[in-house]
Amino acid sequence: MPDNAMASDIGPELDVLRSALEALAAQGASEEMSGHLAAIEKAYQKLLFSLDRARKDKEVQFRLLTRTTTDLRTALAETEDRVRRRTRQLQERTEELGASNQALEQALADLKSMQAQLVHSEKMASLGQLTAGIAHEIKNPLNFVINFAEVSLDLIRELRAELRPMLALAGSERASVAEELLVDLEQNVGKVREHGGRADGIIRSMLLHSRGHSGTFQPTDLNQLLEEYAKLAYHGMRAQDSGFQVTIETALDPGLGAVNVVPQDLGRALLNVIHNACYAADAGRRGNTGEPGLVLISSRKLPQAVEVRVRDNGNGIPPELREKIFDPFFTTKPTGVGTGLGLSIAFEIVVHQHHGEIRVETEPGKFTEFILKIPQPVAAPAATAAKPSAG
Amino acid sequence: MQSAIISAPGPEAVKSALQSLAFQPTVALVFASITHSPESVAQIFAQAGMQVFGATSAGEIAVDRGASTIAERSITALVLDPPRSSFATQLLPANGRSSIELGRVAGEWGAATFLSPALLVVASGLTTDGEQLVQGILETAGPDVPLFGGLAGDDIRFKQTWVFDAQGATDGGALVLAFDSTRVAVSGVATSGWTAVGPDMTVTSATGNIVHTIDGQPALDIYKEYLGLTNDSDILIPEYPLQLDRGGHTVMRAALLPEPATRSLIYAGTVPQGATVRFSCASGIEIIDLALEQVRQFRNQSGPADALVLFSCKGRHMALGPLAEDEVAPIQALWSAPLAGFYTYGEIGRGPEGQCDFHNETCVVVALKERSTETNGSGNRQVHA
Ligand SMILES: Nc1ncnc2c1ncn2[C@@H]1O[C@H](COP(=O)(O)OP(=O)(O)OP(=O)(O)O)[C@@H](O)[C@H]1O
Ligand SMILES: [Mg+2]
């Protein structure tokens, strides 16, 4: 410390003063002189004392200042710590808010999709009533059309048989004209018969739609059901179009066990979905993708449900259509090929009847996958052994 | 009012000094070392026809006409000649009474003796709770009563102190000198001149005048740490008293003794638990400069005086060392009136802020002035034996 240094620096000076004083006193000074000497001696003592005090004071002040500094430093550290803690709390709070915000968004999304489902259900319900009425009204006249068309075909055949000998007599030119007319007539009536049949098919689908669900739930070997309907779909396609070329593969979970469903209805839903997949895979093969058509059907046991996936390597579904594919009568297929009822029926069966889910994942130009989830709250007893996967 | 200072090494010298006085004093303010028997000292003045207001001391102060004496083991007296009807003394042995009770009795007596009393009080330096004494007096004599004084000393032996008048002495009570303030004006100021340094500290545990912990640390350890002491017994270091915040003004508190077993400190005055304190520190010259400045302001307001009484702390004496005389001489010079006083174990008086309080490490200057119009001339003289 500077004062310390000062005290020791002037130490020699003080010593000089001291010995000078002593020398003067020893010389036996006059009375007046010794008075002065005493005064000098006193001043010297005060000086020494003040220097010593100043040095001690600075030391103590230094220690106290150090303490103040330490206190300040501690206070600063505490404040910093508090700020840090507070910041962390705020961060956590923000994260919590973010999380609950996410939860809210999720809840909102759930609500929206629920609302959409409800709207859809409403549509389906009113459609059901409507179609029941219409179908009933159309069914009878249509039966007349079909029956009379069939009878007319028989009549044409009979007429041709009756006319043949007469025409043979009438000469070949007139005979061939009549024969051509008969062929045209037969073809026309055949068309009436065919399209009447188609109309009948549509009516039947509509009636099925509106029939309500009367079937009973029973433990079902779902894997077996899948295999049966895969075959059915395949052969159905094949029968309609001999150029159809699609490979159907299955990957079935042997641990699926017996699943509680209404087999006829669920089978119909599966058939619709598999049918669509086959159609898409075949169309892809012929069109854009050019790859061999492939449909993969898989099943899987989930904790409280079973899941069925039907995947094809077709053209996929463009985003703007994804909303609509479950709507009744929505179809992108050429007139006469699709009615647009397949998926709406499947939706009705899976969602309303079986309280499950049906959703689609797709990438245009690559694949489409329909995912069906049927809840199985209580594990059904393994009444029916699962059939091994047919691969 | 005529006044004179007597400063003598012993009773015989006092006697001869009294004989050469040029006037007949009626009262003597006597401050004597414990080395002299209080009763016999009192008797010297009593036999010379004076009432006595006396206390044992820890150093005696006498200043007149530029000559200052700060002595030890001596006898100092301020002799005055106010009319006998203008003052009275009352010795109050404690007799089991607490300091506040003693104070109440003293104040009551003062108020009963004069309509407008002004009080000087000295009390036992070892058994008196100075704060309580002051509080008791103010309770019964009124909060505005002029009140000054100090606690008796015993040359830092801390064994036995006395207060005495012409009638007797006590080692465990108080002595009051009441003036009729309509005839003898009594005014004064308590000044310390210490400067607070270092951080605010909180007295975390204390009972009476014993401080156990400061800022949660044993008081003794705090002192040793900051004052750089090595031994517990070095604690009587009056250079660094505590400044105690009273909310508006401050009072000084000096550590007297350690209690090594509990690491507590005994102070020369109460230090309440929860109080805010700071160390204070100043080199001698600064203390004197600051104190003198306050005394000078007081002098400018109060006017001239016939005599001055000084109650200055023993701790202050020790802190000032050889500079002590540089404080008392300039004080006396401000009035040019005879000054007598002693180094005490505690001081009573109003600070510059006006509150009467109990202090340590402080210098209380009291000015006495007779109000009568009669002109006796300025018969002041100092008699050195
Ligand atoms: N696997 C799929 N790949 C691509 N598009 C599909 C697929 N499945 C359904 N779609 C689209 O959804 C539409 C609706 O299908 P839905 O089964 O309801 O009717 P449809 O197949 O057109 O006619 P229907 O099934 O009545 O014969 C289809 O027309 C098609 O555009
Ligand atoms: Mg379809």
PDB file of N, CA, C and O in Angstrom, chain B residues 158-183:
ATOM      1  N   PHE B 158     -11.859  -1.176  34.577  1.00  0.00           N
ATOM      2  CA  PHE B 158     -13.164  -1.825  34.496  1.00  0.00           C
ATOM      3  C   PHE B 158     -13.487  -2.593  35.776  1.00  0.00           C
ATOM      4  O   PHE B 158     -13.966  -3.716  35.742  1.00  0.00           O
ATOM      5  N   LYS B 159     -13.201  -1.968  36.947  1.00  0.00           N
ATOM      6  CA  LYS B 159     -13.477  -2.639  38.220  1.00  0.00           C
ATOM      7  C   LYS B 159     -14.547  -1.888  39.009  1.00  0.00           C
ATOM      8  O   LYS B 159     -15.531  -2.455  39.450  1.00  0.00           O
ATOM      9  N   GLN B 160     -14.336  -0.562  39.200  1.00  0.00           N
ATOM     10  CA  GLN B 160     -15.257   0.191  40.046  1.00  0.00           C
ATOM     11  C   GLN B 160     -15.155   1.669  39.684  1.00  0.00           C
ATOM     12  O   GLN B 160     -14.057   2.216  39.612  1.00  0.00           O
ATOM     13  N   THR B 161     -16.288   2.288  39.509  1.00  0.00           N
ATOM     14  CA  THR B 161     -16.305   3.731  39.231  1.00  0.00           C
ATOM     15  C   THR B 161     -17.212   4.398  40.257  1.00  0.00           C
ATOM     16  O   THR B 161     -18.078   3.742  40.850  1.00  0.00           O
ATOM     17  N   TRP B 162     -17.027   5.673  40.450  1.00  0.00           N
ATOM     18  CA  TRP B 162     -17.793   6.396  41.473  1.00  0.00           C
ATOM     19  C   TRP B 162     -18.350   7.688  40.911  1.00  0.00           C
ATOM     20  O   TRP B 162     -17.739   8.327  40.061  1.00  0.00           O
ATOM     21  N   VAL B 163     -19.514   8.067  41.465  1.00  0.00           N
ATOM     22  CA  VAL B 163     -19.986   9.441  41.316  1.00  0.00           C
ATOM     23  C   VAL B 163     -20.213   9.963  42.726  1.00  0.00           C
ATOM     24  O   VAL B 163     -20.567   9.195  43.629  1.00  0.00           O
ATOM     25  N   PHE B 164     -19.965  11.264  42.927  1.00  0.00           N
ATOM     26  CA  PHE B 164     -20.005  11.773  44.305  1.00  0.00           C
ATOM     27  C   PHE B 164     -20.383  13.243  44.365  1.00  0.00           C
ATOM     28  O   PHE B 164     -20.116  14.011  43.427  1.00  0.00           O
ATOM     29  N   ASP B 165     -21.047  13.615  45.467  1.00  0.00           N
ATOM     30  CA  ASP B 165     -21.276  15.037  45.748  1.00  0.00           C
ATOM     31  C   ASP B 165     -20.779  15.327  47.164  1.00  0.00           C
ATOM     32  O   ASP B 165     -20.109  14.479  47.765  1.00  0.00           O
ATOM     33  N   ALA B 166     -21.108  16.465  47.681  1.00  0.00           N
ATOM     34  CA  ALA B 166     -20.572  16.854  48.987  1.00  0.00           C
ATOM     35  C   ALA B 166     -21.109  15.959  50.100  1.00  0.00           C
ATOM     36  O   ALA B 166     -20.492  15.820  51.147  1.00  0.00           O
ATOM     37  N   GLN B 167     -22.262  15.316  49.820  1.00  0.00           N
ATOM     38  CA  GLN B 167     -22.894  14.527  50.867  1.00  0.00           C
ATOM     39  C   GLN B 167     -22.492  13.055  50.840  1.00  0.00           C
ATOM     40  O   GLN B 167     -22.605  12.357  51.831  1.00  0.00           O
ATOM     41  N   GLY B 168     -22.049  12.556  49.705  1.00  0.00           N
ATOM     42  CA  GLY B 168     -21.726  11.136  49.663  1.00  0.00           C
ATOM     43  C   GLY B 168     -21.255  10.685  48.293  1.00  0.00           C
ATOM     44  O   GLY B 168     -21.037  11.499  47.391  1.00  0.00           O
ATOM     45  N   ALA B 169     -21.131   9.337  48.153  1.00  0.00           N
ATOM     46  CA  ALA B 169     -20.649   8.774  46.900  1.00  0.00           C
ATOM     47  C   ALA B 169     -21.340   7.442  46.659  1.00  0.00           C
ATOM     48  O   ALA B 169     -21.780   6.786  47.605  1.00  0.00           O
ATOM     49  N   THR B 170     -21.444   7.053  45.383  1.00  0.00           N
ATOM     50  CA  THR B 170     -21.976   5.728  45.075  1.00  0.00           C
ATOM     51  C   THR B 170     -21.206   5.142  43.894  1.00  0.00           C
ATOM     52  O   THR B 170     -20.780   5.873  42.990  1.00  0.00           O
ATOM     53  N   ASP B 171     -21.027   3.808  43.945  1.00  0.00           N
ATOM     54  CA  ASP B 171     -20.356   3.157  42.814  1.00  0.00           C
ATOM     55  C   ASP B 171     -21.372   2.449  41.926  1.00  0.00           C
ATOM     56  O   ASP B 171     -21.000   1.700  41.025  1.00  0.00           O
ATOM     57  N   GLY B 172     -22.653   2.700  42.183  1.00  0.00           N
ATOM     58  CA  GLY B 172     -23.655   2.007  41.360  1.00  0.00           C
ATOM     59  C   GLY B 172     -24.878   2.840  41.092  1.00  0.00           C
ATOM     60  O   GLY B 172     -25.982   2.313  41.066  1.00  0.00           O
ATOM     61  N   GLY B 173     -24.737   4.117  40.910  1.00  0.00           N
ATOM     62  CA  GLY B 173     -25.937   4.916  40.663  1.00  0.00           C
ATOM     63  C   GLY B 173     -25.628   6.112  39.806  1.00  0.00           C
ATOM     64  O   GLY B 173     -24.727   6.067  38.969  1.00  0.00           O
ATOM     65  N   ALA B 174     -26.366   7.199  40.037  1.00  0.00           N
ATOM     66  CA  ALA B 174     -26.195   8.395  39.221  1.00  0.00           C
ATOM     67  C   ALA B 174     -26.173   9.632  40.101  1.00  0.00           C
ATOM     68  O   ALA B 174     -26.615   9.609  41.245  1.00  0.00           O
ATOM     69  N   LEU B 175     -25.628  10.687  39.523  1.00  0.00           N
ATOM     70  CA  LEU B 175     -25.593  11.978  40.210  1.00  0.00           C
ATOM     71  C   LEU B 175     -26.073  13.033  39.224  1.00  0.00           C
ATOM     72  O   LEU B 175     -25.606  13.085  38.083  1.00  0.00           O
ATOM     73  N   VAL B 176     -27.027  13.861  39.688  1.00  0.00           N
ATOM     74  CA  VAL B 176     -27.590  14.872  38.812  1.00  0.00           C
ATOM     75  C   VAL B 176     -27.255  16.250  39.357  1.00  0.00           C
ATOM     76  O   VAL B 176     -27.332  16.501  40.565  1.00  0.00           O
ATOM     77  N   LEU B 177     -26.867  17.136  38.448  1.00  0.00           N
ATOM     78  CA  LEU B 177     -26.699  18.549  38.784  1.00  0.00           C
ATOM     79  C   LEU B 177     -27.723  19.307  37.953  1.00  0.00           C
ATOM     80  O   LEU B 177     -27.665  19.287  36.726  1.00  0.00           O
ATOM     81  N   ALA B 178     -28.683  19.913  38.677  1.00  0.00           N
ATOM     82  CA  ALA B 178     -29.732  20.639  37.969  1.00  0.00           C
ATOM     83  C   ALA B 178     -29.471  22.124  38.087  1.00  0.00           C
ATOM     84  O   ALA B 178     -29.193  22.628  39.169  1.00  0.00           O
ATOM     85  N   PHE B 179     -29.535  22.840  36.971  1.00  0.00           N
ATOM     86  CA  PHE B 179     -29.476  24.296  36.971  1.00  0.00           C
ATOM     87  C   PHE B 179     -30.872  24.826  36.681  1.00  0.00           C
ATOM     88  O   PHE B 179     -31.646  24.193  35.944  1.00  0.00           O
ATOM     89  N   ASP B 180     -31.164  25.999  37.264  1.00  0.00           N
ATOM     90  CA  ASP B 180     -32.370  26.718  36.863  1.00  0.00           C
ATOM     91  C   ASP B 180     -32.019  27.399  35.553  1.00  0.00           C
ATOM     92  O   ASP B 180     -31.259  28.376  35.522  1.00  0.00           O
ATOM     93  N   SER B 181     -32.549  26.870  34.483  1.00  0.00           N
ATOM     94  CA  SER B 181     -32.063  27.321  33.167  1.00  0.00           C
ATOM     95  C   SER B 181     -32.506  28.743  32.851  1.00  0.00           C
ATOM     96  O   SER B 181     -32.043  29.333  31.885  1.00  0.00           O
ATOM     97  N   THR B 182     -33.416  29.306  33.671  1.00  0.00           N
ATOM     98  CA  THR B 182     -33.755  30.710  33.456  1.00  0.00           C
ATOM     99  C   THR B 182     -32.641  31.610  33.984  1.00  0.00           C
ATOM    100  O   THR B 182     -32.563  32.786  33.654  1.00  0.00           O
ATOM    101  N   ARG B 183     -31.754  31.013  34.776  1.00  0.00           N
ATOM    102  CA  ARG B 183     -30.664  31.816  35.350  1.00  0.00           C
ATOM    103  C   ARG B 183     -29.294  31.365  34.849  1.00  0.00           C
ATOM    104  O   ARG B 183     -28.396  32.179  34.655  1.00  0.00           O
TER     105      ARG B 183
END
